Coordinates of C-alpha atoms in Angstrom, one line a residue:
M1 CA 42.3 -16.0 -35.6
V2 CA 43.1 -12.9 -33.9
I3 CA 42.4 -12.7 -30.9
Q4 CA 42.8 -8.0 -30.4
K5 CA 44.1 -7.0 -27.0
Q6 CA 42.0 -4.9 -25.5
D7 CA 42.6 -1.5 -24.6
T8 CA 42.9 -0.5 -21.3
T9 CA 44.4 2.9 -21.7
P10 CA 42.9 5.3 -19.0
V11 CA 40.8 8.0 -20.2
A12 CA 40.5 11.4 -18.4
G13 CA 37.9 12.7 -18.0
V14 CA 36.8 16.3 -18.4
A15 CA 37.8 18.9 -15.7
V16 CA 34.4 20.7 -13.8
K17 CA 34.5 23.6 -12.0
S18 CA 30.8 24.2 -12.6
V19 CA 28.0 22.0 -11.9
G20 CA 24.0 22.8 -13.4
I21 CA 21.6 21.0 -10.9
V22 CA 18.1 20.6 -11.9
G23 CA 15.1 20.2 -9.7
A24 CA 15.3 22.2 -6.3
G25 CA 14.1 19.1 -4.3
T26 CA 16.0 16.9 -0.9
M27 CA 18.5 16.0 -3.2
G28 CA 18.9 18.6 -5.7
Q29 CA 19.6 21.0 -2.4
G30 CA 21.5 18.1 -1.4
I31 CA 24.2 17.9 -4.2
A32 CA 24.2 21.8 -4.3
Q33 CA 25.2 21.8 -1.1
T34 CA 27.2 19.1 -1.4
L35 CA 29.3 20.6 -4.0
S36 CA 29.1 24.0 -2.8
T37 CA 31.5 22.9 -0.2
S38 CA 33.7 21.3 -1.8
G39 CA 34.6 23.9 -3.2
L40 CA 32.5 24.0 -7.4
Q41 CA 29.8 26.4 -8.1
A42 CA 26.9 25.1 -8.0
V43 CA 23.5 26.4 -10.6
L44 CA 20.4 26.0 -9.4
V45 CA 17.6 25.5 -11.9
D46 CA 13.6 24.8 -10.9
I47 CA 10.8 25.9 -12.4
S48 CA 8.9 26.9 -9.5
S49 CA 10.7 29.7 -7.2
V50 CA 9.1 28.6 -4.3
A51 CA 10.6 25.1 -4.2
L52 CA 14.1 27.6 -4.8
D53 CA 13.9 29.3 -1.7
K54 CA 12.5 26.9 0.0
G55 CA 16.0 24.2 -0.9
V56 CA 18.3 27.2 -0.1
G57 CA 16.9 28.1 2.9
K58 CA 17.5 24.7 3.9
I59 CA 20.9 24.3 2.6
D60 CA 21.8 27.7 4.5
A61 CA 19.8 26.0 7.5
A62 CA 22.3 22.8 7.6
L63 CA 25.2 24.7 7.3
S64 CA 24.7 26.9 10.1
R65 CA 23.6 23.9 11.9
L66 CA 27.4 22.7 11.0
V67 CA 29.3 26.3 11.8
E68 CA 26.4 25.5 16.1
K69 CA 28.9 22.5 16.4
G70 CA 31.5 23.7 15.0
K71 CA 32.4 21.2 11.6
L72 CA 32.5 24.3 9.5
D73 CA 34.1 27.8 10.2
A74 CA 31.7 30.8 9.5
A75 CA 33.6 31.9 6.2
D76 CA 33.5 28.6 5.1
R77 CA 29.5 28.9 5.0
D78 CA 28.9 32.1 3.8
A79 CA 31.6 31.7 1.0
A80 CA 29.8 27.6 0.3
L81 CA 26.8 29.8 -0.2
A82 CA 28.2 32.3 -2.6
R83 CA 28.5 29.6 -4.8
I84 CA 25.0 28.5 -5.3
T85 CA 22.9 30.1 -7.7
C86 CA 19.7 29.9 -8.7
S87 CA 17.1 29.9 -11.3
A88 CA 13.8 29.3 -12.5
D89 CA 15.3 28.9 -16.6
Y90 CA 16.8 26.9 -18.2
S91 CA 19.3 29.4 -20.0
A92 CA 21.7 29.7 -16.8
L93 CA 22.7 26.7 -17.5
K94 CA 24.4 27.5 -20.7
A95 CA 27.4 28.1 -19.0
V96 CA 28.2 25.4 -16.8
D97 CA 30.4 22.5 -17.0
F98 CA 28.4 19.2 -16.6
V99 CA 24.6 18.6 -15.7
I100 CA 22.6 16.9 -12.9
E101 CA 19.4 16.3 -13.2
A102 CA 17.6 15.9 -9.1
A103 CA 13.9 15.7 -9.9
T104 CA 11.2 13.4 -9.1
E105 CA 11.0 9.4 -9.8
N106 CA 9.4 9.3 -12.9
A107 CA 10.3 8.5 -16.1
D108 CA 8.5 11.1 -18.4
A109 CA 9.1 13.8 -16.1
K110 CA 12.9 13.2 -16.6
I111 CA 12.5 12.7 -20.0
R112 CA 10.4 16.5 -20.6
I113 CA 13.3 17.6 -18.3
F114 CA 16.1 16.5 -20.5
E115 CA 15.2 18.0 -23.8
Q116 CA 14.9 21.6 -21.7
I117 CA 18.4 20.9 -20.8
V118 CA 19.1 20.3 -24.4
S119 CA 18.2 23.0 -25.0
A120 CA 20.2 24.9 -23.2
V121 CA 24.0 23.4 -23.2
S122 CA 26.3 22.9 -26.0
E123 CA 26.5 19.4 -27.0
E124 CA 30.5 18.7 -25.2
T125 CA 28.4 19.0 -21.9
I126 CA 28.4 16.1 -20.2
I127 CA 24.6 15.4 -18.3
S128 CA 23.7 13.0 -15.8
S129 CA 20.6 11.6 -13.7
N130 CA 20.2 11.1 -10.5
T131 CA 17.7 8.2 -10.9
S132 CA 18.2 5.4 -8.9
S133 CA 16.4 3.3 -10.7
I134 CA 15.2 4.2 -13.9
S135 CA 17.4 2.6 -17.4
I136 CA 20.3 5.5 -18.2
T137 CA 20.6 4.1 -21.5
R138 CA 16.6 4.6 -22.2
L139 CA 17.3 9.0 -20.6
A140 CA 20.5 9.1 -22.7
A141 CA 18.1 8.7 -26.5
H142 CA 16.9 12.0 -25.1
V143 CA 19.4 13.9 -24.0
G144 CA 20.7 14.7 -28.3
V145 CA 24.3 12.5 -27.9
P146 CA 23.9 9.8 -26.2
S147 CA 28.3 9.5 -25.1
R148 CA 27.8 12.7 -23.2
M149 CA 24.5 10.4 -20.0
V150 CA 26.2 9.7 -17.0
G151 CA 24.4 8.6 -13.9
M152 CA 25.4 9.6 -11.3
H153 CA 23.1 8.4 -7.6
F154 CA 23.9 10.3 -4.6
F155 CA 22.0 8.5 -1.9
N156 CA 19.7 10.5 1.2
P157 CA 21.1 12.8 2.9
V158 CA 23.1 13.9 0.5
P159 CA 26.2 15.5 2.6
L160 CA 26.4 12.3 5.1
M161 CA 25.8 9.4 3.1
P162 CA 29.4 8.6 1.0
L163 CA 28.6 6.3 -2.3
V164 CA 27.8 7.4 -5.7
E165 CA 27.1 5.1 -7.8
V166 CA 28.3 6.2 -11.8
I167 CA 25.8 4.7 -14.1
R168 CA 27.0 3.7 -17.6
G169 CA 24.8 3.1 -20.0
L170 CA 24.6 1.0 -23.4
H171 CA 26.1 4.2 -24.8
T172 CA 28.4 6.0 -22.5
S173 CA 31.1 7.5 -23.8
E174 CA 34.8 6.4 -21.0
V175 CA 35.0 10.1 -21.1
A176 CA 31.8 10.8 -19.1
V177 CA 32.1 7.4 -17.2
E178 CA 35.6 9.4 -16.0
T179 CA 34.4 12.7 -15.1
A180 CA 31.7 11.4 -13.6
R181 CA 33.9 9.5 -11.4
Q182 CA 36.7 12.2 -10.4
L183 CA 33.1 14.3 -9.8
A184 CA 32.2 12.4 -7.1
I185 CA 35.2 12.7 -5.7
V186 CA 35.9 16.3 -5.7
A187 CA 32.2 16.0 -4.1
G188 CA 34.0 14.0 -1.1
K189 CA 32.4 10.6 -2.2
T190 CA 32.9 7.1 -3.3
P191 CA 31.7 6.4 -6.7
I192 CA 32.1 3.3 -7.8
V193 CA 31.1 2.5 -11.6
V194 CA 28.3 0.2 -12.1
T195 CA 26.4 -1.1 -15.8
N196 CA 23.2 0.0 -17.0
S197 CA 19.9 -2.2 -14.8
P198 CA 16.7 -1.9 -12.8
G199 CA 18.3 -0.7 -9.8
F200 CA 21.6 -0.7 -10.5
V201 CA 23.8 -2.3 -7.3
V202 CA 22.3 -0.4 -4.0
N203 CA 18.8 -0.3 -4.8
R204 CA 18.5 -3.7 -6.5
L205 CA 19.5 -4.9 -3.3
L206 CA 17.6 -2.5 -1.0
V207 CA 14.1 -1.4 -1.9
P208 CA 13.1 -5.1 -2.0
M209 CA 13.9 -5.6 1.7
I210 CA 12.7 -2.3 2.2
N211 CA 8.9 -4.8 0.7
E212 CA 9.2 -7.2 2.1
A213 CA 9.7 -5.1 5.2
F214 CA 6.4 -3.6 4.0
F215 CA 4.7 -6.9 3.0
L216 CA 5.4 -8.2 7.3
L217 CA 3.8 -5.2 8.8
G218 CA 0.8 -5.2 6.6
E219 CA 0.4 -9.3 7.7
G220 CA 0.2 -8.3 10.8
A221 CA 4.2 -10.7 11.2
A222 CA 4.8 -7.7 13.7
A223 CA 5.5 -4.1 15.2
A224 CA 7.0 -1.8 12.3
E225 CA 9.9 -1.5 15.7
E226 CA 9.9 -4.8 16.0
I227 CA 10.7 -5.0 12.3
D228 CA 13.6 -2.5 12.3
V229 CA 14.8 -4.0 15.6
G230 CA 14.9 -7.6 14.2
M231 CA 17.0 -6.1 11.5
K232 CA 19.9 -3.5 13.2
L233 CA 20.4 -6.1 15.9
G234 CA 20.2 -9.2 13.7
A235 CA 21.6 -8.2 10.3
N236 CA 23.6 -5.1 12.3
H237 CA 22.3 -2.6 10.3
P238 CA 22.8 1.0 11.0
L239 CA 18.6 1.7 10.3
G240 CA 15.8 -0.6 10.6
P241 CA 13.9 -1.1 7.1
L242 CA 10.9 1.4 8.1
A243 CA 12.9 3.7 9.5
L244 CA 15.0 3.6 6.6
A245 CA 11.7 3.8 4.0
D246 CA 10.5 6.6 5.9
M247 CA 13.8 9.0 5.3
I248 CA 14.5 7.6 1.6
G249 CA 10.6 8.6 0.6
L250 CA 8.1 6.0 0.7
D251 CA 6.8 6.9 -3.0
V252 CA 10.2 6.6 -4.2
C253 CA 10.5 3.1 -2.9
L254 CA 7.3 2.2 -4.1
S255 CA 8.5 4.4 -8.1
V256 CA 11.8 1.8 -7.9
M257 CA 9.3 -1.3 -6.9
E258 CA 6.8 -0.3 -10.3
V259 CA 10.5 0.2 -12.2
F260 CA 11.4 -3.3 -11.3
H261 CA 8.2 -5.1 -11.9
A262 CA 7.4 -3.4 -15.1
D263 CA 11.5 -3.7 -16.4
F264 CA 11.7 -7.6 -15.3
G265 CA 8.5 -8.6 -15.5
D266 CA 9.0 -11.0 -12.4
P267 CA 6.2 -11.2 -9.3
K268 CA 8.7 -11.1 -6.4
Y269 CA 9.1 -7.4 -7.5
R270 CA 5.5 -7.2 -7.2
P271 CA 5.6 -3.0 -4.7
S272 CA 3.4 -4.2 -1.2
P273 CA -0.3 -2.9 -1.1
L274 CA 0.8 -1.7 1.8
L275 CA 3.6 1.0 0.6
R276 CA 1.0 1.3 -2.0
E277 CA -2.1 2.3 0.0
M278 CA 0.1 5.3 2.4
V279 CA 1.8 6.7 -0.5
A280 CA -1.5 7.2 -1.7
A281 CA -3.0 8.3 1.8
G282 CA 0.3 11.0 1.4
R283 CA 2.2 9.6 3.9
L284 CA 5.1 9.4 2.7
G285 CA 7.8 10.1 5.1
R286 CA 9.9 12.1 6.8
K287 CA 10.3 14.7 4.0
T288 CA 5.6 14.9 4.8
G289 CA 6.3 14.1 8.5
Q290 CA 4.0 11.0 8.7
G291 CA 5.3 7.1 7.1
V292 CA 5.4 4.3 8.4
Y293 CA 5.9 6.7 11.9
S294 CA 5.6 9.8 12.9
Y295 CA 7.6 13.1 13.3
A296 CA 7.3 16.3 14.2
A297 CA 7.5 19.2 12.9

């Protein structure tokens, strides 16, 4: 029996100068801001012109706050904003080097978006998803050339959180992985490369903990503030799990738990009834002004 040596030759990524971001919500805004302030051209696409206007307005406000705090020059703010272009037409993605889908955490919605992306870009364009839990291998089946599909999981708030999970699906090429990894570095992030599995690494550990905090709250084991203080002081977490859920979005936490429950088929991933109830009531956290805690407008 002859054992072949594994090829460890480094693989070069594709040079990226322009990135298309599909979805002008919280994550899309944060990714566009981060890439543009890193010197990259960002093409922000959303079918809603209202969402685009709101998204760019929030990016402008965020950069202006940095200027006021002396953390960014006004000229750099203006240059970053000039590097962001917006469009409600997917054809705007035609000339970009790389695409990041940053829409809602729903597999069917993402698949519909990928069909639109594929119709606009060349077969060589690398496509990624900012999904926090959905299978990259599953999504890759809808991008024409599965080897070009890679996960890039940014964390909220994107401009502040230093980590990006780069997710390798079953068919993802090493070129796609390395391109995503290098793009994360250019954006000032620290990438970790992980293989495809529900929740990947961070959310596989984090979201079930958040879900358990909702079980404790629903059972009356302690008040929300007590649960959060307990984890901050007892586990040295910078933010309690319930406050963190409000920042992430309760709807996102629920979606992740539903993916875990369906994909693993294990009852330990059953979403908390209280979490379901709060999402049904529209109490989604900071983005709606009300979640576990209330937030001033």
